[in-house]
Every structure is written in structure tokens, then in C-alpha cells.
């Protein structure tokens, strides 16, 4: 029986934080110190002494802005969020045209932004894109909670990270793991697919790694759902990204083993 590996150890993801371009140097220092604690297995210390204080600091810093806060790692990701807000604003404008009574109370679009009428310019009045440190702190806390087998709490924390950065492939893959590890494979596949799509916004140095992880997660869920042909396709796509991807190779061997056991050749 193959020793099937779904989980990418947290320590292999941690170098991603070196790519963060957060505007607060103190936040980066706190994250580095949390990384060191996590690497030595001191998950509770990392959460209580580093991550929770950093998360509270960000909450206090932005709670009075009245704006929808996003965290982004790349210019493309930042622009995506602002365009989403602008689209929500435009939807609000159309609703107001159809129902003038809405104009007095302020229309909220799907992303809960106040009504404005000047496209991306209006989006910048209603939303703010910051660096990734706040979301990274939540991501690291969620990952540490996963390591502590506190999956219910981890799910809540990772959901908060995704509110800040809904197109962060790394966060989405971690969120995917919650469902797959709980054997909720349909949900796992849904979130892995979102992670695959979001990888287009990943930093160049991480894009292939994050896309590969998303594809492997999709393949894993598809195997568990009995959809072997689709799973095989995803693992082959992962190998095209990295010909040395041992996890993808092992899973393709596992698919061949399953087919042999099922008499499928």
C-alpha cells in the first residue's frame, strides 16, 4: 500500500514569507520569530506570543477605516480586488437606477462596499489593499492549529485569512486541506479548484509551486471520489510543472495500482 502524502509540511511553505512586501517592518520581524517557533514545534508559543498580538494590532489599526481591507502579494492581485470592488459599486449604481429609494440609504454590493460612482477611483475610496502580513499571520496561525489537530478552530482562522486575500492560492490550499483531511472530498475539490485558479496571482517565484500543490490536492480529492481519469490528468499536469514532483509520481503509481485491483489494467 502506498504511503499517500497529501500534506505539505508547514516548514516547506514558510520560505514564502520571505517574499512578503508588507509595509510594516515590525510585522515581518514578528512573522520571522513565529516561523522560528513553528519550525521547532512550539505552536502554542508562536500563536500566543507572536501571531495573536500581531493579528490584534492589525485589527485595531484598520477597524476605524470604514473600508473593506484586502491583503495582496502582487500588483495583479491588488488590481483584481479593486476591480471586484468597482464591479460591486457598478452593480450598486444599477440597483439605485432601478430603485431610487436605495440612494438614500446607501447600497451595498456583494463585497459590502458603500455606493460610489467612479469605477476604480470609487473602489479606492471604499477598499484598501495592504501587504500580506495580516493574512500571513492568520495563515500561520491556522496552519499551526492544524498541526495541533485543532481543525475546527483552524478552519475559522483560515476563513478570516481568505476574507483578506480570497485569491491567495497558498491560503486556499491550506483551507482545502481541512476538508480533505475531514474526508469532505467534494468540498475539498471545490476549494482546490479555487486554489488552482488563484495561482495566476501568485508571486512569480511561487507560482509553479502553489499551482502544483493545488493540482495535487485536486488529484487527491478526485481519487477519493473514484474519478481516476480526472485525477490522473491533474497529477500529469503537476508533473509538467515539475518533472521531479515525487508526490505526483507516487499518486500516479497509486492510480495504476487501483486500476489493477479493479481489473482495469
PDB file of N, CA, C and O in Angstrom, residues 60-86:
ATOM      1  N   UNK A  60      -6.909  46.440  15.200  1.00  0.00           N
ATOM      2  CA  UNK A  60      -7.056  47.780  15.777  1.00  0.00           C
ATOM      3  C   UNK A  60      -6.689  48.864  14.768  1.00  0.00           C
ATOM      4  O   UNK A  60      -7.311  49.920  14.710  1.00  0.00           O
ATOM      5  N   UNK A  61      -5.661  48.595  13.988  1.00  0.00           N
ATOM      6  CA  UNK A  61      -5.155  49.590  13.042  1.00  0.00           C
ATOM      7  C   UNK A  61      -6.179  49.932  11.972  1.00  0.00           C
ATOM      8  O   UNK A  61      -6.283  51.076  11.537  1.00  0.00           O
ATOM      9  N   UNK A  62      -6.945  48.945  11.547  1.00  0.00           N
ATOM     10  CA  UNK A  62      -7.833  49.166  10.403  1.00  0.00           C
ATOM     11  C   UNK A  62      -9.319  49.156  10.741  1.00  0.00           C
ATOM     12  O   UNK A  62     -10.145  49.364   9.862  1.00  0.00           O
ATOM     13  N   UNK A  63      -9.674  48.931  12.010  1.00  0.00           N
ATOM     14  CA  UNK A  63     -11.095  48.806  12.343  1.00  0.00           C
ATOM     15  C   UNK A  63     -11.857  50.104  12.144  1.00  0.00           C
ATOM     16  O   UNK A  63     -13.066  50.087  11.904  1.00  0.00           O
ATOM     17  N   UNK A  64     -11.202  51.244  12.230  1.00  0.00           N
ATOM     18  CA  UNK A  64     -11.913  52.510  12.101  1.00  0.00           C
ATOM     19  C   UNK A  64     -11.886  53.124  10.723  1.00  0.00           C
ATOM     20  O   UNK A  64     -12.361  54.245  10.525  1.00  0.00           O
ATOM     21  N   UNK A  65     -11.353  52.403   9.750  1.00  0.00           N
ATOM     22  CA  UNK A  65     -11.219  52.996   8.419  1.00  0.00           C
ATOM     23  C   UNK A  65     -12.542  53.021   7.659  1.00  0.00           C
ATOM     24  O   UNK A  65     -12.728  53.841   6.758  1.00  0.00           O
ATOM     25  N   UNK A  66     -13.449  52.118   8.005  1.00  0.00           N
ATOM     26  CA  UNK A  66     -14.700  52.037   7.259  1.00  0.00           C
ATOM     27  C   UNK A  66     -14.529  51.452   5.873  1.00  0.00           C
ATOM     28  O   UNK A  66     -15.432  51.542   5.035  1.00  0.00           O
ATOM     29  N   UNK A  67     -13.369  50.870   5.617  1.00  0.00           N
ATOM     30  CA  UNK A  67     -13.096  50.328   4.294  1.00  0.00           C
ATOM     31  C   UNK A  67     -12.984  48.803   4.339  1.00  0.00           C
ATOM     32  O   UNK A  67     -12.694  48.216   5.370  1.00  0.00           O
ATOM     33  N   UNK A  68     -13.216  48.205   3.200  1.00  0.00           N
ATOM     34  CA  UNK A  68     -13.000  46.768   3.022  1.00  0.00           C
ATOM     35  C   UNK A  68     -11.505  46.587   2.824  1.00  0.00           C
ATOM     36  O   UNK A  68     -10.918  47.139   1.895  1.00  0.00           O
ATOM     37  N   UNK A  69     -10.860  45.833   3.703  1.00  0.00           N
ATOM     38  CA  UNK A  69      -9.419  45.653   3.664  1.00  0.00           C
ATOM     39  C   UNK A  69      -9.071  44.354   2.946  1.00  0.00           C
ATOM     40  O   UNK A  69      -9.642  43.301   3.222  1.00  0.00           O
ATOM     41  N   UNK A  70      -8.123  44.455   2.023  1.00  0.00           N
ATOM     42  CA  UNK A  70      -7.579  43.297   1.332  1.00  0.00           C
ATOM     43  C   UNK A  70      -6.082  43.234   1.572  1.00  0.00           C
ATOM     44  O   UNK A  70      -5.427  44.268   1.751  1.00  0.00           O
ATOM     45  N   UNK A  71      -5.533  42.031   1.532  1.00  0.00           N
ATOM     46  CA  UNK A  71      -4.094  41.839   1.570  1.00  0.00           C
ATOM     47  C   UNK A  71      -3.657  41.171   0.282  1.00  0.00           C
ATOM     48  O   UNK A  71      -4.252  40.178  -0.131  1.00  0.00           O
ATOM     49  N   UNK A  72      -2.622  41.705  -0.348  1.00  0.00           N
ATOM     50  CA  UNK A  72      -2.181  41.167  -1.633  1.00  0.00           C
ATOM     51  C   UNK A  72      -0.670  41.022  -1.671  1.00  0.00           C
ATOM     52  O   UNK A  72       0.060  41.787  -1.050  1.00  0.00           O
ATOM     53  N   UNK A  73      -0.226  40.018  -2.433  1.00  0.00           N
ATOM     54  CA  UNK A  73       1.205  39.772  -2.593  1.00  0.00           C
ATOM     55  C   UNK A  73       1.752  40.361  -3.877  1.00  0.00           C
ATOM     56  O   UNK A  73       2.956  40.550  -4.003  1.00  0.00           O
ATOM     57  N   UNK A  74       0.888  40.620  -4.859  1.00  0.00           N
ATOM     58  CA  UNK A  74       1.344  41.101  -6.162  1.00  0.00           C
ATOM     59  C   UNK A  74       0.457  42.247  -6.631  1.00  0.00           C
ATOM     60  O   UNK A  74      -0.674  42.431  -6.162  1.00  0.00           O
ATOM     61  N   UNK A  75       0.989  43.006  -7.583  1.00  0.00           N
ATOM     62  CA  UNK A  75       0.215  44.095  -8.185  1.00  0.00           C
ATOM     63  C   UNK A  75      -1.035  43.552  -8.861  1.00  0.00           C
ATOM     64  O   UNK A  75      -2.107  44.155  -8.787  1.00  0.00           O
ATOM     65  N   UNK A  76      -0.906  42.408  -9.523  1.00  0.00           N
ATOM     66  CA  UNK A  76      -2.054  41.813 -10.223  1.00  0.00           C
ATOM     67  C   UNK A  76      -3.162  41.441  -9.250  1.00  0.00           C
ATOM     68  O   UNK A  76      -4.352  41.649  -9.539  1.00  0.00           O
ATOM     69  N   UNK A  77      -2.779  40.907  -8.108  1.00  0.00           N
ATOM     70  CA  UNK A  77      -3.773  40.544  -7.104  1.00  0.00           C
ATOM     71  C   UNK A  77      -4.457  41.790  -6.553  1.00  0.00           C
ATOM     72  O   UNK A  77      -5.684  41.822  -6.389  1.00  0.00           O
ATOM     73  N   UNK A  78      -3.673  42.842  -6.295  1.00  0.00           N
ATOM     74  CA  UNK A  78      -4.240  44.107  -5.805  1.00  0.00           C
ATOM     75  C   UNK A  78      -5.268  44.651  -6.789  1.00  0.00           C
ATOM     76  O   UNK A  78      -6.370  45.054  -6.396  1.00  0.00           O
ATOM     77  N   UNK A  79      -4.898  44.670  -8.063  1.00  0.00           N
ATOM     78  CA  UNK A  79      -5.797  45.199  -9.084  1.00  0.00           C
ATOM     79  C   UNK A  79      -7.063  44.362  -9.181  1.00  0.00           C
ATOM     80  O   UNK A  79      -8.162  44.912  -9.350  1.00  0.00           O
ATOM     81  N   UNK A  80      -6.931  43.049  -9.050  1.00  0.00           N
ATOM     82  CA  UNK A  80      -8.105  42.176  -9.099  1.00  0.00           C
ATOM     83  C   UNK A  80      -9.112  42.577  -8.025  1.00  0.00           C
ATOM     84  O   UNK A  80     -10.307  42.691  -8.300  1.00  0.00           O
ATOM     85  N   UNK A  81      -8.635  42.806  -6.791  1.00  0.00           N
ATOM     86  CA  UNK A  81      -9.550  43.157  -5.708  1.00  0.00           C
ATOM     87  C   UNK A  81     -10.228  44.494  -5.968  1.00  0.00           C
ATOM     88  O   UNK A  81     -11.430  44.649  -5.743  1.00  0.00           O
ATOM     89  N   UNK A  82      -9.464  45.469  -6.437  1.00  0.00           N
ATOM     90  CA  UNK A  82     -10.054  46.784  -6.702  1.00  0.00           C
ATOM     91  C   UNK A  82     -11.081  46.706  -7.828  1.00  0.00           C
ATOM     92  O   UNK A  82     -12.122  47.374  -7.768  1.00  0.00           O
ATOM     93  N   UNK A  83     -10.806  45.889  -8.832  1.00  0.00           N
ATOM     94  CA  UNK A  83     -11.776  45.735  -9.913  1.00  0.00           C
ATOM     95  C   UNK A  83     -13.032  45.011  -9.437  1.00  0.00           C
ATOM     96  O   UNK A  83     -14.149  45.318  -9.892  1.00  0.00           O
ATOM     97  N   UNK A  84     -12.871  44.059  -8.515  1.00  0.00           N
ATOM     98  CA  UNK A  84     -14.036  43.391  -7.940  1.00  0.00           C
ATOM     99  C   UNK A  84     -14.898  44.387  -7.168  1.00  0.00           C
ATOM    100  O   UNK A  84     -16.128  44.364  -7.253  1.00  0.00           O
ATOM    101  N   UNK A  85     -14.248  45.265  -6.416  1.00  0.00           N
ATOM    102  CA  UNK A  85     -14.990  46.285  -5.673  1.00  0.00           C
ATOM    103  C   UNK A  85     -15.668  47.237  -6.635  1.00  0.00           C
ATOM    104  O   UNK A  85     -16.836  47.613  -6.452  1.00  0.00           O
ATOM    105  N   UNK A  86     -14.960  47.638  -7.684  1.00  0.00           N
ATOM    106  CA  UNK A  86     -15.550  48.536  -8.674  1.00  0.00           C
ATOM    107  C   UNK A  86     -16.772  47.903  -9.326  1.00  0.00           C
ATOM    108  O   UNK A  86     -17.790  48.577  -9.570  1.00  0.00           O
TER     109      UNK A  86
END
